[in-house]
Tab-separated table of C-alpha atoms in Angstrom:
chain	number	residue	atom	x	y	z
A	1	MET	CA	15.328	8.183	-19.315
A	2	LEU	CA	17.939	6.888	-17.062
A	3	ARG	CA	16.648	9.172	-14.342
A	4	LYS	CA	13.101	8.009	-14.762
A	5	GLN	CA	14.261	4.386	-14.527
A	6	LEU	CA	16.004	5.348	-11.402
A	7	MET	CA	12.985	6.781	-9.839
A	8	GLU	CA	10.938	3.883	-10.999
A	9	ASN	CA	13.315	1.567	-9.401
A	10	ARG	CA	13.264	3.478	-6.013
A	11	LEU	CA	9.515	3.157	-5.895
A	12	ARG	CA	9.798	-0.652	-6.831
A	13	TYR	CA	12.357	-1.363	-4.129
A	14	THR	CA	10.415	0.761	-1.586
A	15	TYR	CA	7.096	-1.136	-2.323
A	16	PHE	CA	8.855	-4.616	-2.052
A	17	ILE	CA	10.091	-3.506	1.393
A	18	MET	CA	6.625	-2.535	2.544
A	19	CYS	CA	5.411	-6.210	1.341
A	20	PHE	CA	8.300	-7.587	3.350
A	21	LEU	CA	7.608	-5.435	6.404
A	22	ASN	CA	3.844	-6.285	6.207
A	23	PHE	CA	4.632	-10.083	5.713
A	24	THR	CA	6.759	-10.285	8.392
A	25	MET	CA	4.297	-8.606	10.873
A	26	ILE	CA	1.814	-11.047	9.719
A	27	VAL	CA	4.083	-14.261	10.357
A	28	PHE	CA	5.318	-12.336	13.892
A	29	ILE	CA	1.861	-11.958	15.448
A	30	SER	CA	0.490	-14.994	14.417
A	31	SER	CA	3.498	-16.963	15.411
A	32	ILE	CA	3.525	-15.499	18.815
A	33	ILE	CA	-0.271	-16.273	19.338
A	34	TYR	CA	0.479	-19.936	18.171
A	35	ILE	CA	3.485	-20.466	20.275
A	36	THR	CA	1.820	-18.902	23.313
A	37	THR	CA	-1.312	-21.098	22.774
A	38	LYS	CA	0.818	-24.155	22.583
A	39	ARG	CA	2.670	-23.173	25.616
A	40	ILE	CA	-0.481	-22.502	27.459
A	41	CYS	CA	-1.771	-25.907	26.545
A	42	ASP	CA	1.373	-27.681	27.490
A	43	MET	CA	1.536	-26.124	31.098
A	44	GLN	CA	-2.345	-26.798	31.342
A	45	GLU	CA	-3.003	-23.280	32.174
A	46	ALA	CA	-5.805	-23.170	29.416
A	47	ARG	CA	-8.545	-22.769	32.250
A	48	THR	CA	-6.648	-19.689	33.718
A	49	PHE	CA	-6.000	-18.040	30.242
A	50	LEU	CA	-9.352	-18.349	29.306
A	51	SER	CA	-10.679	-16.787	32.532
A	52	MET	CA	-8.452	-13.738	31.891
A	53	ILE	CA	-10.376	-13.129	28.582
A	54	ASP	CA	-13.602	-11.833	27.315
A	55	TYR	CA	-13.598	-13.666	24.136
A	56	LEU	CA	-12.987	-17.153	22.886
A	57	PRO	CA	-9.797	-17.123	20.760
A	58	LYS	CA	-9.877	-18.943	17.256
A	59	ASP	CA	-7.557	-21.713	16.137
A	60	PRO	CA	-4.100	-20.165	16.122
A	61	MET	CA	-2.696	-22.274	13.079
A	62	HIS	CA	-5.745	-21.852	11.198
A	63	SER	CA	-5.566	-17.897	11.574
A	64	MET	CA	-1.849	-18.182	10.723
A	65	ILE	CA	-2.725	-19.951	7.439
A	66	LEU	CA	-5.564	-17.967	6.688
A	67	SER	CA	-3.791	-14.551	7.215
A	68	ILE	CA	-0.751	-15.596	5.373
A	69	THR	CA	-3.088	-16.791	2.418
A	70	ALA	CA	-5.146	-13.595	2.381
A	71	PHE	CA	-1.810	-11.526	2.096
A	72	VAL	CA	-0.856	-13.529	-1.050
A	73	ALA	CA	-4.143	-13.131	-2.334
A	74	LEU	CA	-4.060	-9.230	-1.880
A	75	LEU	CA	-0.861	-8.919	-3.662
A	76	ILE	CA	-2.141	-10.950	-6.533
A	77	VAL	CA	-5.320	-8.913	-6.600
A	78	MET	CA	-3.145	-5.495	-6.926
A	79	ARG	CA	-1.023	-6.958	-9.387
A	80	LEU	CA	-4.015	-7.946	-11.646
A	81	ARG	CA	-5.561	-4.389	-11.150
A	82	LEU	CA	-2.108	-3.114	-12.571
A	83	LYS	CA	-1.715	-5.344	-15.583
A	84	LEU	CA	-5.588	-5.619	-16.957
A	85	HIS	CA	-6.562	-1.817	-16.709
A	86	PHE	CA	-10.058	-2.674	-15.017
A	87	GLU	CA	-12.984	-0.662	-15.951
A	88	THR	CA	-14.796	1.452	-13.236
A	89	TRP	CA	-17.052	-1.056	-11.725
A	90	GLN	CA	-14.249	-3.422	-11.968
A	91	LEU	CA	-11.944	-1.010	-10.450
A	92	VAL	CA	-14.536	-0.841	-7.489
A	93	LEU	CA	-15.017	-4.544	-7.067
A	94	CYS	CA	-11.335	-4.962	-6.918
A	95	PHE	CA	-11.000	-2.108	-4.036
A	96	LEU	CA	-13.877	-3.841	-2.061
A	97	VAL	CA	-11.702	-7.599	-2.529
A	98	GLU	CA	-8.569	-5.686	-1.472
A	99	SER	CA	-10.553	-4.246	1.514
A	100	GLY	CA	-11.992	-7.376	2.389
A	101	LEU	CA	-8.746	-9.177	2.408
A	102	CYS	CA	-7.332	-6.430	4.750
A	103	LEU	CA	-10.076	-6.721	7.444
A	104	LEU	CA	-9.725	-10.691	7.111
A	105	ILE	CA	-6.002	-10.335	8.012
A	106	MET	CA	-6.417	-7.718	10.648
A	107	GLU	CA	-9.376	-9.706	12.074
A	108	ARG	CA	-7.292	-12.742	12.474
A	109	LEU	CA	-4.515	-10.819	14.292
A	110	TYR	CA	-6.947	-9.437	16.534
A	111	PHE	CA	-6.538	-5.874	14.965
A	112	SER	CA	-3.041	-5.620	16.450
A	113	SER	CA	-1.746	-4.071	13.458
A	114	ASN	CA	-3.384	-2.248	10.475
A	115	SER	CA	-0.157	-1.544	8.514
A	116	ILE	CA	-1.430	-3.687	5.752
A	117	LEU	CA	-3.823	-0.610	4.884
A	118	LEU	CA	-0.616	1.602	4.141
A	119	LEU	CA	0.157	-0.908	1.690
A	120	MET	CA	-3.162	-0.739	0.180
A	121	MET	CA	-2.799	3.172	0.022
A	122	ALA	CA	0.452	3.255	-1.577
A	123	ASP	CA	-0.535	0.680	-4.100
A	124	LEU	CA	-3.950	3.021	-5.083
A	125	LEU	CA	-2.150	6.118	-5.061
A	126	THR	CA	0.412	4.825	-7.470
A	127	TYR	CA	-1.694	2.788	-9.947
A	128	ILE	CA	-5.208	4.731	-9.799
A	129	THR	CA	-4.832	7.915	-12.352
A	130	SER	CA	-8.163	9.519	-11.663
A	131	ASN	CA	-8.015	11.987	-9.074
A	132	THR	CA	-11.834	11.240	-8.288
A	133	TYR	CA	-11.420	7.650	-7.552
A	134	ARG	CA	-8.026	8.422	-5.551
A	135	PHE	CA	-10.011	10.957	-3.322
A	136	PHE	CA	-12.914	8.605	-2.760
A	137	PHE	CA	-10.801	5.677	-1.801
A	138	MET	CA	-8.110	7.553	0.038
A	139	VAL	CA	-11.141	8.819	2.434
A	140	VAL	CA	-12.399	5.489	2.758
A	141	LEU	CA	-8.993	3.937	3.810
A	142	VAL	CA	-8.039	6.568	6.112
A	143	THR	CA	-11.282	6.151	7.901
A	144	PHE	CA	-10.557	2.528	7.623
A	145	TYR	CA	-7.043	2.996	9.057
A	146	LEU	CA	-8.259	5.111	11.913
A	147	GLY	CA	-11.051	2.728	13.042
A	148	ALA	CA	-9.442	-0.393	12.589
A	149	ASN	CA	-7.318	-0.649	15.660
A	150	TYR	CA	-7.761	-2.900	19.085
A	151	ASP	CA	-8.083	0.312	21.326
A	152	PHE	CA	-10.888	1.836	19.268
A	153	LEU	CA	-12.836	-1.468	18.622
A	154	SER	CA	-12.470	-3.203	21.952
A	155	ALA	CA	-14.650	-0.247	23.482
A	156	ARG	CA	-17.596	-1.504	21.331
A	157	VAL	CA	-16.807	-5.215	20.545
A	158	SER	CA	-15.587	-7.929	22.893
A	159	MET	CA	-12.614	-9.531	21.283
A	160	THR	CA	-9.191	-11.220	22.189
A	161	SER	CA	-6.100	-8.876	22.458
A	162	PHE	CA	-2.669	-9.643	21.105
A	163	TYR	CA	-1.593	-8.442	24.432
A	164	ASP	CA	-3.350	-11.171	26.388
A	165	TYR	CA	-1.112	-13.531	24.807
A	166	ILE	CA	2.205	-11.547	25.419
A	167	ASN	CA	0.953	-11.053	29.213
A	168	CYS	CA	1.547	-14.645	29.541
A	169	TYR	CA	5.555	-14.082	29.681
A	170	ASN	CA	7.754	-12.653	31.990
A	171	SER	CA	8.676	-9.100	31.771
A	172	PHE	CA	11.919	-9.221	30.033
A	173	VAL	CA	10.267	-11.296	27.199
A	174	LYS	CA	6.975	-9.219	27.252
A	175	SER	CA	8.982	-6.023	26.544
A	176	LEU	CA	11.033	-7.834	23.939
A	177	LEU	CA	8.117	-8.753	21.832
A	178	LEU	CA	6.375	-5.416	22.268
A	179	SER	CA	9.383	-4.109	21.222
A	180	VAL	CA	9.668	-6.097	18.099
A	181	GLN	CA	5.708	-5.452	17.472
A	182	ASN	CA	6.316	-1.671	17.711
A	183	THR	CA	9.606	-1.757	15.816
A	184	LEU	CA	7.866	-3.449	12.885
A	185	ALA	CA	4.958	-1.229	13.153
A	186	SER	CA	7.067	1.784	12.937
A	187	LEU	CA	9.089	0.764	10.263
A	188	ASN	CA	6.168	0.351	8.174
A	189	ILE	CA	5.129	3.859	8.792
A	190	ILE	CA	8.491	5.035	7.844
A	191	VAL	CA	8.903	2.984	4.858
A	192	PHE	CA	5.290	4.450	3.894
A	193	ILE	CA	6.256	7.919	4.452
A	194	ILE	CA	9.638	7.438	2.232
A	195	TYR	CA	7.338	5.670	-0.573
A	196	MET	CA	5.064	8.794	-0.394
A	197	VAL	CA	7.969	11.092	-0.812
A	198	PHE	CA	9.542	9.209	-3.705
A	199	LEU	CA	6.095	9.010	-5.263
A	200	VAL	CA	5.600	13.030	-4.922
A	201	GLN	CA	9.127	13.460	-6.342
A	202	ASP	CA	8.451	11.296	-9.165
A	203	LYS	CA	5.220	13.148	-10.008
A	204	ILE	CA	6.845	16.495	-9.816
A	205	ASN	CA	9.797	15.283	-12.227
A	206	GLU	CA	6.890	13.822	-14.424
A	207	ASN	CA	5.154	17.206	-14.869
A	208	LYS	CA	8.585	18.915	-15.106
A	209	ARG	CA	9.120	16.414	-17.987
A	210	PHE	CA	5.652	17.243	-19.422
A	211	LEU	CA	6.404	20.965	-19.202
A	212	ALA	CA	9.549	20.599	-21.189
A	213	LEU	CA	7.963	18.660	-23.547
A	214	ASN	CA	5.202	21.176	-24.184
A	215	GLU	CA	7.812	23.971	-24.346
A	216	GLU	CA	9.690	21.950	-27.141
A	217	LEU	CA	6.452	21.248	-29.118
A	218	GLN	CA	5.713	25.066	-28.949
A	219	SER	CA	9.212	25.837	-29.800
A	220	LEU	CA	9.014	23.447	-33.126
A	221	ASN	CA	5.470	24.848	-34.084
A	222	GLU	CA	6.844	28.343	-33.985
A	223	GLN	CA	9.688	27.071	-36.221
A	224	LEU	CA	7.260	25.352	-38.480
A	225	LYS	CA	5.317	28.468	-38.823
A	226	GLU	CA	8.171	30.529	-39.827
A	227	TYR	CA	8.929	27.776	-42.240
A	228	ALA	CA	5.729	27.993	-43.767
A	229	ASP	CA	5.941	31.991	-43.501
A	230	ILE	CA	9.044	31.836	-45.825
A	231	ARG	CA	7.674	29.273	-48.226
A	232	GLU	CA	4.740	31.473	-48.616
A	233	LYS	CA	6.985	34.571	-49.324
A	234	TRP	CA	9.123	32.432	-51.699
A	235	GLU	CA	5.974	31.190	-53.559
A	236	LYS	CA	4.616	34.803	-54.068
A	237	GLN	CA	8.030	35.911	-55.654
A	238	GLU	CA	8.073	33.303	-57.855
A	239	ASN	CA	4.509	34.084	-58.912
A	240	GLU	CA	5.230	37.632	-59.242
A	241	ILE	CA	8.437	36.597	-61.427
A	242	VAL	CA	6.503	34.279	-63.988
């Protein structure tokens, strides 16, 4: 029981770290976009900046508030799905809502990060027990993850890039901002992998406990059968004596 509790705590803490890293990524990217936009306006370089991009950028403050709000809503929907034990159609509806919230967050961050999908994958793999639903949702999410990045989408759709904003800084600040973004992205992937390792270990231990319980039940059944045979023999002997 103690070991099981430790495994659950490991998964819970790793999941919280994933949530924190995703929240940090959202705040970092949206803050850089807002600060850079304000800097461009203060330095009266808006015309120069707009001439360098192919798509009119969105209101940075609105994007920051909307992306953070969508992230909070995503966490709430995930918790509701866990606590209320939805039926099939409700589960599919939840999946669509969560996917829509993830898409909204990534769109507001100009698809500069898709690590929010890793959080959604981890949550679905943990709390959806049906292998059929797991396979279906994971195929959709993996496809979504591979396609939801700026390099893939920019070749097909005109959009502003996060890199357009950091290009407004000197080489040192630019490299620093890129380093922070890449570090956060790498940490998200690393923590996701660690979470999956813990999840697999938990499933293996759960199967071992299940097999041990089955062996114990078989042993008890054999003992009960032996007791029943002994009692039957005693009853026969008593009947013969009478």
